[in-house]
Amino acid sequence: MRQVISLIFCFVLFWGYGQDQNLVTVHKALKLMGTRFDITVVAQNEDIGYINIDEATAEIQRIENLISAWNPDSETSEINRNAGIKPVQVSLELFKLIERAKQISELTDGAFDISYASMDQIWKYDGSMQSIPTDAEIEASVANVGYHKIILDEDQQTVFLAKKNMKIAFGAIGKGYAADKAKELLVSKQVVAGIINAAGDLTTWGTKASGEKWLIGIANPLSKDRIFSWLPIVESSVATSGNYEKFVIFNGIRYSHIIDPRTGWPSSGINSVSIFAKSAELCDALATAVYIMGKDAGLSLINQLGGTEVILVDSDNKIHKSSGILLEKEN
């Protein structure tokens, strides 16, 4: 177990073998929301499958136009432009997403916070950093962060950022939400099964065309062609946060790209966190939050939440899991 330093998920799709002759599996990889989406559906034929994928793609693009902080015409950008000035009336969909985000912030004591976008980019992971930011720089960076400063008026359906330089962004919840909405659309159109994979934040429904369950392989990144264990995913979602892609090292200390919005410092003590739940949106948000909260607080939280599980790899490469997880290797 101690060799495993992160969780890399791969779906095993058995193309053709053992499939119902009346069903086919159709897959397409696309760049959406600035990242890779893989959309897989089980359909009556290839033409219908690709139509389904196009419909899911359009839904994801709709979500991006709603929540993007980079698109000046989005409702999110309008909220940010009016920070400290006035409340902004928004669609019910965006209002409810922000409301749920605030609830997750409350649940995680601010470890998850969509106002993290207010932080100055003083930590850089492109090779340009020469030294650790000063305490004063870090203090200034988080001065405008705080979910409690996001003021919601349910009657008027408005969002107000209480400080002038506040911003919100959905980088730690948006891909999961888009995956959920794409799945919801396809299910409403009687698509019998599929996977929406948003750069590792993914959700599934139904089964493979063969009738078998979708499987996630937990791979050892030190030997990526070897699977550590298999987990079946049935009508469920999973998201992973990890420090194995972006980090900097100063004085022998490794600083992750996942920043605690409460302190401005990179989180430490964990290599990766994978959350399993019904909703990809919740998985996306909690994966980041648990990574920031740390092993003990994170496991305690997940063990108290119904229908939610976690696999966590600490900085000593030791695996920890919530009470409902049973790894096949342990059988």
mmCIF file of C-alpha atoms in Angstrom:
data_model
loop_
_atom_site.group_PDB
_atom_site.id
_atom_site.type_symbol
_atom_site.label_atom_id
_atom_site.label_comp_id
_atom_site.label_asym_id
_atom_site.label_seq_id
_atom_site.Cartn_x
_atom_site.Cartn_y
_atom_site.Cartn_z
ATOM 1 C CA MET A 1 0.000 0.000 0.000
ATOM 2 C CA ARG A 2 2.722 2.464 0.892
ATOM 3 C CA GLN A 3 3.938 2.559 -2.711
ATOM 4 C CA VAL A 4 0.713 4.157 -3.846
ATOM 5 C CA ILE A 5 1.224 7.918 -3.971
ATOM 6 C CA SER A 6 -1.915 8.968 -5.810
ATOM 7 C CA LEU A 7 -5.114 7.630 -7.254
ATOM 8 C CA ILE A 8 -5.348 7.600 -11.008
ATOM 9 C CA PHE A 9 -8.682 6.458 -12.329
ATOM 10 C CA CYS A 10 -9.243 4.624 -15.565
ATOM 11 C CA PHE A 11 -12.451 3.112 -16.837
ATOM 12 C CA VAL A 12 -12.329 -0.316 -18.381
ATOM 13 C CA LEU A 13 -14.675 -0.374 -21.368
ATOM 14 C CA PHE A 14 -15.082 -3.695 -23.120
ATOM 15 C CA TRP A 15 -15.756 -2.612 -26.686
ATOM 16 C CA GLY A 16 -17.845 -5.251 -28.416
ATOM 17 C CA TYR A 17 -16.965 -8.274 -26.254
ATOM 18 C CA GLY A 18 -20.023 -9.685 -24.537
ATOM 19 C CA GLN A 19 -22.236 -6.755 -25.528
ATOM 20 C CA ASP A 20 -25.931 -6.929 -26.197
ATOM 21 C CA GLN A 21 -26.118 -7.100 -29.989
ATOM 22 C CA ASN A 22 -28.739 -4.337 -29.953
ATOM 23 C CA LEU A 23 -26.489 -1.847 -28.141
ATOM 24 C CA VAL A 24 -23.208 -0.124 -28.946
ATOM 25 C CA THR A 25 -20.820 1.968 -26.881
ATOM 26 C CA VAL A 26 -19.935 5.359 -28.347
ATOM 27 C CA HIS A 27 -17.168 7.606 -27.003
ATOM 28 C CA LYS A 28 -15.870 11.071 -27.829
ATOM 29 C CA ALA A 29 -13.139 13.244 -26.274
ATOM 30 C CA LEU A 30 -13.610 17.021 -26.410
ATOM 31 C CA LYS A 31 -12.087 20.183 -24.985
ATOM 32 C CA LEU A 32 -14.719 21.944 -22.905
ATOM 33 C CA MET A 33 -14.472 24.396 -20.003
ATOM 34 C CA GLY A 34 -10.745 24.655 -20.736
ATOM 35 C CA THR A 35 -10.109 20.970 -20.061
ATOM 36 C CA ARG A 36 -10.699 17.499 -21.472
ATOM 37 C CA PHE A 37 -14.133 15.914 -21.295
ATOM 38 C CA ASP A 38 -14.694 12.277 -22.243
ATOM 39 C CA ILE A 39 -18.319 11.430 -22.955
ATOM 40 C CA THR A 40 -19.339 7.780 -23.324
ATOM 41 C CA VAL A 41 -22.878 6.559 -23.998
ATOM 42 C CA VAL A 42 -24.545 3.221 -24.582
ATOM 43 C CA ALA A 43 -26.998 3.595 -27.472
ATOM 44 C CA GLN A 44 -29.039 1.710 -30.058
ATOM 45 C CA ASN A 45 -26.544 2.601 -32.793
ATOM 46 C CA GLU A 46 -23.560 4.873 -33.447
ATOM 47 C CA ASP A 47 -25.581 7.664 -35.061
ATOM 48 C CA ILE A 48 -27.879 7.971 -32.067
ATOM 49 C CA GLY A 49 -24.876 7.761 -29.730
ATOM 50 C CA TYR A 50 -23.132 10.674 -31.400
ATOM 51 C CA ILE A 51 -26.338 12.706 -31.349
ATOM 52 C CA ASN A 52 -26.557 12.059 -27.590
ATOM 53 C CA ILE A 53 -22.951 13.172 -27.149
ATOM 54 C CA ASP A 54 -23.617 16.378 -29.127
ATOM 55 C CA GLU A 55 -26.579 17.119 -26.843
ATOM 56 C CA ALA A 56 -24.434 16.595 -23.742
ATOM 57 C CA THR A 57 -21.736 18.831 -25.235
ATOM 58 C CA ALA A 58 -24.231 21.643 -25.816
ATOM 59 C CA GLU A 59 -25.388 21.371 -22.199
ATOM 60 C CA ILE A 60 -21.824 21.597 -20.881
ATOM 61 C CA GLN A 61 -21.207 24.654 -23.072
ATOM 62 C CA ARG A 62 -24.395 26.227 -21.674
ATOM 63 C CA ILE A 63 -23.138 25.689 -18.131
ATOM 64 C CA GLU A 64 -19.757 27.186 -19.049
ATOM 65 C CA ASN A 65 -21.451 30.315 -20.421
ATOM 66 C CA LEU A 66 -23.305 30.637 -17.126
ATOM 67 C CA ILE A 67 -20.489 30.135 -14.616
ATOM 68 C CA SER A 68 -17.311 31.204 -16.430
ATOM 69 C CA ALA A 69 -15.397 33.967 -14.654
ATOM 70 C CA TRP A 70 -13.410 34.493 -17.889
ATOM 71 C CA ASN A 71 -16.401 35.178 -20.117
ATOM 72 C CA PRO A 72 -17.257 38.877 -19.684
ATOM 73 C CA ASP A 73 -20.852 38.188 -20.718
ATOM 74 C CA SER A 74 -21.534 35.544 -18.054
ATOM 75 C CA GLU A 75 -23.664 36.136 -14.979
ATOM 76 C CA THR A 76 -20.656 35.272 -12.836
ATOM 77 C CA SER A 77 -18.596 38.059 -14.428
ATOM 78 C CA GLU A 78 -21.458 40.486 -13.809
ATOM 79 C CA ILE A 79 -21.438 39.549 -10.116
ATOM 80 C CA ASN A 80 -17.669 40.102 -9.945
ATOM 81 C CA ARG A 81 -17.836 43.461 -11.729
ATOM 82 C CA ASN A 82 -20.327 44.711 -9.144
ATOM 83 C CA ALA A 83 -18.401 43.543 -6.070
ATOM 84 C CA GLY A 84 -18.781 46.126 -3.314
ATOM 85 C CA ILE A 85 -21.134 48.149 -5.535
ATOM 86 C CA LYS A 86 -24.560 46.524 -5.789
ATOM 87 C CA PRO A 87 -26.392 43.174 -5.766
ATOM 88 C CA VAL A 88 -26.857 41.455 -9.120
ATOM 89 C CA GLN A 89 -30.006 39.594 -10.053
ATOM 90 C CA VAL A 90 -29.157 36.187 -11.526
ATOM 91 C CA SER A 91 -30.890 33.116 -12.896
ATOM 92 C CA LEU A 92 -32.361 30.691 -10.393
ATOM 93 C CA GLU A 93 -29.885 28.045 -11.565
ATOM 94 C CA LEU A 94 -26.817 30.126 -10.719
ATOM 95 C CA PHE A 95 -28.375 31.382 -7.480
ATOM 96 C CA LYS A 96 -28.963 27.808 -6.297
ATOM 97 C CA LEU A 97 -25.431 26.725 -7.298
ATOM 98 C CA ILE A 98 -23.935 29.573 -5.243
ATOM 99 C CA GLU A 99 -26.285 28.747 -2.383
ATOM 100 C CA ARG A 100 -25.103 25.113 -2.377
ATOM 101 C CA ALA A 101 -21.482 26.260 -2.585
ATOM 102 C CA LYS A 102 -21.982 28.370 0.547
ATOM 103 C CA GLN A 103 -23.533 25.397 2.321
ATOM 104 C CA ILE A 104 -20.450 23.297 1.519
ATOM 105 C CA SER A 105 -18.295 26.154 2.833
ATOM 106 C CA GLU A 106 -20.224 26.049 6.108
ATOM 107 C CA LEU A 107 -19.899 22.268 6.260
ATOM 108 C CA THR A 108 -16.127 22.385 5.716
ATOM 109 C CA ASP A 109 -15.394 25.441 7.896
ATOM 110 C CA GLY A 110 -14.323 27.423 4.843
ATOM 111 C CA ALA A 111 -11.909 24.851 3.400
ATOM 112 C CA PHE A 112 -14.088 25.048 0.295
ATOM 113 C CA ASP A 113 -14.815 28.632 -0.746
ATOM 114 C CA ILE A 114 -15.750 29.947 -4.207
ATOM 115 C CA SER A 115 -14.411 33.376 -3.213
ATOM 116 C CA TYR A 116 -10.888 31.883 -3.394
ATOM 117 C CA ALA A 117 -10.759 33.670 -6.766
ATOM 118 C CA SER A 118 -10.117 36.901 -4.839
ATOM 119 C CA MET A 119 -6.645 35.689 -3.850
ATOM 120 C CA ASP A 120 -3.648 37.285 -5.546
ATOM 121 C CA GLN A 121 -1.681 34.770 -7.573
ATOM 122 C CA ILE A 122 1.422 34.941 -5.396
ATOM 123 C CA TRP A 123 2.043 31.193 -5.618
ATOM 124 C CA LYS A 124 3.199 30.293 -9.113
ATOM 125 C CA TYR A 125 3.715 26.787 -10.428
ATOM 126 C CA ASP A 126 5.176 27.575 -13.843
ATOM 127 C CA GLY A 127 8.816 27.558 -12.715
ATOM 128 C CA SER A 128 9.011 31.322 -12.215
ATOM 129 C CA MET A 129 8.929 31.397 -8.375
ATOM 130 C CA GLN A 130 12.277 32.197 -6.785
ATOM 131 C CA SER A 131 11.225 32.339 -3.133
ATOM 132 C CA ILE A 132 8.299 31.763 -0.778
ATOM 133 C CA PRO A 133 5.861 34.702 -0.510
ATOM 134 C CA THR A 134 6.229 36.873 2.564
ATOM 135 C CA ASP A 135 3.715 36.780 5.403
ATOM 136 C CA ALA A 136 2.545 40.262 4.372
ATOM 137 C CA GLU A 137 1.965 39.123 0.788
ATOM 138 C CA ILE A 138 -0.021 36.118 1.954
ATOM 139 C CA GLU A 139 -2.081 38.222 4.365
ATOM 140 C CA ALA A 140 -2.910 40.662 1.585
ATOM 141 C CA SER A 141 -3.745 37.780 -0.750
ATOM 142 C CA VAL A 142 -6.564 36.445 1.434
ATOM 143 C CA ALA A 143 -7.925 39.804 2.587
ATOM 144 C CA ASN A 144 -10.910 39.626 0.247
ATOM 145 C CA VAL A 145 -11.668 35.924 0.666
ATOM 146 C CA GLY A 146 -14.606 34.742 2.751
ATOM 147 C CA TYR A 147 -17.792 32.904 1.806
ATOM 148 C CA HIS A 148 -19.699 34.773 4.530
ATOM 149 C CA LYS A 149 -19.153 37.937 2.466
ATOM 150 C CA ILE A 150 -21.216 36.450 -0.374
ATOM 151 C CA ILE A 151 -24.661 37.888 0.381
ATOM 152 C CA LEU A 152 -27.651 36.065 -1.093
ATOM 153 C CA ASP A 153 -31.177 37.511 -1.218
ATOM 154 C CA GLU A 154 -33.595 34.691 -1.984
ATOM 155 C CA ASP A 155 -36.604 36.965 -2.440
ATOM 156 C CA GLN A 156 -34.865 39.202 -4.975
ATOM 157 C CA GLN A 157 -32.728 36.323 -6.340
ATOM 158 C CA THR A 158 -29.611 38.498 -6.089
ATOM 159 C CA VAL A 159 -25.948 37.917 -5.278
ATOM 160 C CA PHE A 160 -23.789 40.604 -3.680
ATOM 161 C CA LEU A 161 -20.058 40.430 -2.962
ATOM 162 C CA ALA A 162 -19.631 42.634 0.083
ATOM 163 C CA LYS A 163 -16.062 43.840 -0.595
ATOM 164 C CA LYS A 164 -14.871 45.832 -3.581
ATOM 165 C CA ASN A 165 -12.139 43.438 -4.755
ATOM 166 C CA MET A 166 -13.983 40.186 -4.166
ATOM 167 C CA LYS A 167 -14.412 37.604 -6.908
ATOM 168 C CA ILE A 168 -16.039 34.214 -7.171
ATOM 169 C CA ALA A 169 -15.134 31.309 -9.465
ATOM 170 C CA PHE A 170 -16.269 27.726 -9.796
ATOM 171 C CA GLY A 171 -12.991 25.927 -10.480
ATOM 172 C CA ALA A 172 -13.525 23.487 -7.605
ATOM 173 C CA ILE A 173 -17.173 22.688 -8.322
ATOM 174 C CA GLY A 174 -18.021 23.733 -11.895
ATOM 175 C CA LYS A 175 -16.786 20.666 -13.795
ATOM 176 C CA GLY A 176 -18.664 18.365 -11.448
ATOM 177 C CA TYR A 177 -21.822 20.430 -11.833
ATOM 178 C CA ALA A 178 -21.502 20.368 -15.631
ATOM 179 C CA ALA A 179 -21.042 16.579 -15.567
ATOM 180 C CA ASP A 180 -24.175 16.212 -13.424
ATOM 181 C CA LYS A 181 -26.227 18.399 -15.749
ATOM 182 C CA ALA A 182 -25.060 16.579 -18.873
ATOM 183 C CA LYS A 183 -25.950 13.257 -17.242
ATOM 184 C CA GLU A 184 -29.344 14.606 -16.165
ATOM 185 C CA LEU A 185 -30.086 15.681 -19.737
ATOM 186 C CA LEU A 186 -29.110 12.326 -21.243
ATOM 187 C CA VAL A 187 -31.091 10.363 -18.654
ATOM 188 C CA SER A 188 -34.132 12.522 -19.481
ATOM 189 C CA LYS A 189 -33.708 11.461 -23.115
ATOM 190 C CA GLN A 190 -33.750 7.776 -22.129
ATOM 191 C CA VAL A 191 -30.033 7.194 -22.758
ATOM 192 C CA VAL A 192 -29.669 3.898 -20.913
ATOM 193 C CA ALA A 193 -26.075 4.234 -19.683
ATOM 194 C CA GLY A 194 -22.920 6.269 -19.909
ATOM 195 C CA ILE A 195 -20.067 8.178 -18.331
ATOM 196 C CA ILE A 196 -19.346 11.903 -18.260
ATOM 197 C CA ASN A 197 -15.672 12.344 -17.351
ATOM 198 C CA ALA A 198 -14.612 15.955 -16.794
ATOM 199 C CA ALA A 199 -10.830 15.672 -16.442
ATOM 200 C CA GLY A 200 -11.230 13.092 -13.676
ATOM 201 C CA ASP A 201 -14.446 14.453 -12.169
ATOM 202 C CA LEU A 202 -16.879 11.884 -13.443
ATOM 203 C CA THR A 203 -20.355 10.497 -13.101
ATOM 204 C CA THR A 204 -21.944 7.294 -14.374
ATOM 205 C CA TRP A 205 -25.352 5.744 -14.847
ATOM 206 C CA GLY A 206 -26.590 2.383 -16.017
ATOM 207 C CA THR A 207 -24.156 -0.385 -16.936
ATOM 208 C CA LYS A 208 -21.912 -1.344 -19.816
ATOM 209 C CA ALA A 209 -23.650 -2.710 -22.913
ATOM 210 C CA SER A 210 -22.716 -6.180 -21.656
ATOM 211 C CA GLY A 211 -24.709 -5.585 -18.454
ATOM 212 C CA GLU A 212 -21.545 -5.459 -16.339
ATOM 213 C CA LYS A 213 -20.831 -2.606 -13.921
ATOM 214 C CA TRP A 214 -18.530 0.233 -14.860
ATOM 215 C CA LEU A 215 -15.221 -0.308 -13.066
ATOM 216 C CA ILE A 216 -12.645 2.179 -11.860
ATOM 217 C CA GLY A 217 -9.080 0.948 -11.637
ATOM 218 C CA ILE A 218 -6.951 2.459 -8.907
ATOM 219 C CA ALA A 219 -3.492 2.539 -10.444
ATOM 220 C CA ASN A 220 -0.069 2.885 -8.867
ATOM 221 C CA PRO A 221 1.553 5.887 -10.619
ATOM 222 C CA LEU A 222 4.966 4.336 -9.995
ATOM 223 C CA SER A 223 3.840 1.542 -12.304
ATOM 224 C CA LYS A 224 0.924 2.908 -14.277
ATOM 225 C CA ASP A 225 0.277 -0.323 -16.157
ATOM 226 C CA ARG A 226 -0.549 -2.072 -12.878
ATOM 227 C CA ILE A 227 -3.894 -1.771 -11.111
ATOM 228 C CA PHE A 228 -3.831 -1.679 -7.328
ATOM 229 C CA SER A 229 -7.536 -2.389 -6.905
ATOM 230 C CA TRP A 230 -10.878 -2.246 -8.718
ATOM 231 C CA LEU A 231 -14.004 -0.436 -7.597
ATOM 232 C CA PRO A 232 -17.429 -0.815 -9.247
ATOM 233 C CA ILE A 233 -19.249 2.468 -9.845
ATOM 234 C CA VAL A 234 -23.038 2.177 -10.000
ATOM 235 C CA GLU A 235 -25.172 5.297 -10.493
ATOM 236 C CA SER A 236 -22.413 7.232 -8.779
ATOM 237 C CA SER A 237 -19.695 9.859 -9.183
ATOM 238 C CA VAL A 238 -16.063 10.342 -8.200
ATOM 239 C CA ALA A 239 -13.592 13.239 -8.122
ATOM 240 C CA THR A 240 -9.914 13.410 -7.147
ATOM 241 C CA SER A 241 -7.669 16.202 -5.885
ATOM 242 C CA GLY A 242 -3.916 15.597 -5.696
ATOM 243 C CA ASN A 243 -0.523 17.272 -5.445
ATOM 244 C CA TYR A 244 1.274 15.112 -7.986
ATOM 245 C CA GLU A 245 0.875 17.461 -10.954
ATOM 246 C CA LYS A 246 1.662 20.988 -9.741
ATOM 247 C CA PHE A 247 3.973 21.876 -6.863
ATOM 248 C CA VAL A 248 7.078 23.847 -5.939
ATOM 249 C CA ILE A 249 9.934 22.908 -3.595
ATOM 250 C CA PHE A 250 11.786 25.356 -1.336
ATOM 251 C CA ASN A 251 14.322 24.320 1.295
ATOM 252 C CA GLY A 252 13.377 20.713 0.758
ATOM 253 C CA ILE A 253 9.678 21.343 1.450
ATOM 254 C CA ARG A 254 7.091 20.510 -1.206
ATOM 255 C CA TYR A 255 4.302 23.084 -1.597
ATOM 256 C CA SER A 256 1.155 21.889 -3.378
ATOM 257 C CA HIS A 257 -0.896 23.976 -5.811
ATOM 258 C CA ILE A 258 -3.988 23.475 -3.641
ATOM 259 C CA ILE A 259 -4.160 26.609 -1.476
ATOM 260 C CA ASP A 260 -6.123 26.871 1.758
ATOM 261 C CA PRO A 261 -8.407 29.876 1.121
ATOM 262 C CA ARG A 262 -8.478 30.642 4.838
ATOM 263 C CA THR A 263 -4.714 31.064 5.218
ATOM 264 C CA GLY A 264 -3.240 31.567 1.746
ATOM 265 C CA TRP A 265 -0.768 28.722 2.348
ATOM 266 C CA PRO A 266 -0.564 25.525 0.291
ATOM 267 C CA SER A 267 -2.080 22.502 1.984
ATOM 268 C CA SER A 268 0.167 19.687 3.157
ATOM 269 C CA GLY A 269 -0.024 16.219 4.673
ATOM 270 C CA ILE A 270 -2.000 14.593 1.858
ATOM 271 C CA ASN A 271 -1.001 13.358 -1.591
ATOM 272 C CA SER A 272 -4.471 12.705 -2.978
ATOM 273 C CA VAL A 273 -8.139 12.569 -2.046
ATOM 274 C CA SER A 274 -10.866 10.778 -3.994
ATOM 275 C CA ILE A 275 -14.503 11.322 -3.069
ATOM 276 C CA PHE A 276 -17.348 8.994 -4.064
ATOM 277 C CA ALA A 277 -20.973 10.193 -3.940
ATOM 278 C CA LYS A 278 -24.130 10.381 -6.040
ATOM 279 C CA SER A 279 -23.406 13.929 -7.225
ATOM 280 C CA ALA A 280 -20.285 14.852 -9.192
ATOM 281 C CA GLU A 281 -20.758 18.425 -7.992
ATOM 282 C CA LEU A 282 -20.476 17.331 -4.360
ATOM 283 C CA CYS A 283 -17.526 15.044 -5.140
ATOM 284 C CA ASP A 284 -15.712 17.894 -6.884
ATOM 285 C CA ALA A 285 -16.153 20.299 -3.968
ATOM 286 C CA LEU A 286 -15.422 17.803 -1.200
ATOM 287 C CA ALA A 287 -12.278 16.446 -2.868
ATOM 288 C CA THR A 288 -10.724 19.905 -2.607
ATOM 289 C CA ALA A 289 -12.119 20.552 0.867
ATOM 290 C CA VAL A 290 -10.938 17.264 2.393
ATOM 291 C CA TYR A 291 -7.489 17.738 0.872
ATOM 292 C CA ILE A 292 -7.285 21.097 2.650
ATOM 293 C CA MET A 293 -8.866 19.908 5.908
ATOM 294 C CA GLY A 294 -6.349 17.095 6.327
ATOM 295 C CA LYS A 295 -6.628 13.397 7.097
ATOM 296 C CA ASP A 296 -8.267 13.355 10.510
ATOM 297 C CA ALA A 297 -10.779 16.163 10.006
ATOM 298 C CA GLY A 298 -11.504 15.052 6.448
ATOM 299 C CA LEU A 299 -12.173 11.413 7.344
ATOM 300 C CA SER A 300 -14.304 12.487 10.281
ATOM 301 C CA LEU A 301 -16.430 14.695 8.049
ATOM 302 C CA ILE A 302 -16.963 12.063 5.344
ATOM 303 C CA ASN A 303 -17.815 9.359 7.882
ATOM 304 C CA GLN A 304 -20.622 11.614 9.135
ATOM 305 C CA LEU A 305 -22.095 12.247 5.688
ATOM 306 C CA GLY A 306 -24.563 9.729 4.353
ATOM 307 C CA GLY A 307 -23.886 8.333 0.897
ATOM 308 C CA THR A 308 -20.380 9.774 0.673
ATOM 309 C CA GLU A 309 -17.058 7.908 0.822
ATOM 310 C CA VAL A 310 -13.365 8.772 0.510
ATOM 311 C CA ILE A 311 -10.034 7.149 -0.305
ATOM 312 C CA LEU A 312 -7.157 9.293 0.938
ATOM 313 C CA VAL A 313 -3.400 8.875 0.459
ATOM 314 C CA ASP A 314 -1.316 10.748 3.027
ATOM 315 C CA SER A 315 2.149 12.238 2.546
ATOM 316 C CA ASP A 316 3.703 8.976 3.772
ATOM 317 C CA ASN A 317 1.922 7.187 0.892
ATOM 318 C CA LYS A 318 -0.372 5.324 3.274
ATOM 319 C CA ILE A 319 -3.979 4.717 2.205
ATOM 320 C CA HIS A 320 -6.883 5.676 4.479
ATOM 321 C CA LYS A 321 -10.544 5.167 3.650
ATOM 322 C CA SER A 322 -13.963 5.894 5.017
ATOM 323 C CA SER A 323 -16.028 3.173 6.631
ATOM 324 C CA GLY A 324 -18.042 2.268 3.525
ATOM 325 C CA ILE A 325 -15.076 1.576 1.195
ATOM 326 C CA LEU A 326 -13.934 -2.007 0.641
ATOM 327 C CA LEU A 327 -10.972 -2.362 -1.701
ATOM 328 C CA GLU A 328 -10.965 -5.564 -3.750
ATOM 329 C CA LYS A 329 -7.363 -6.277 -2.703
ATOM 330 C CA GLU A 330 -8.515 -6.535 0.894
ATOM 331 C CA ASN A 331 -11.006 -9.309 0.149
#
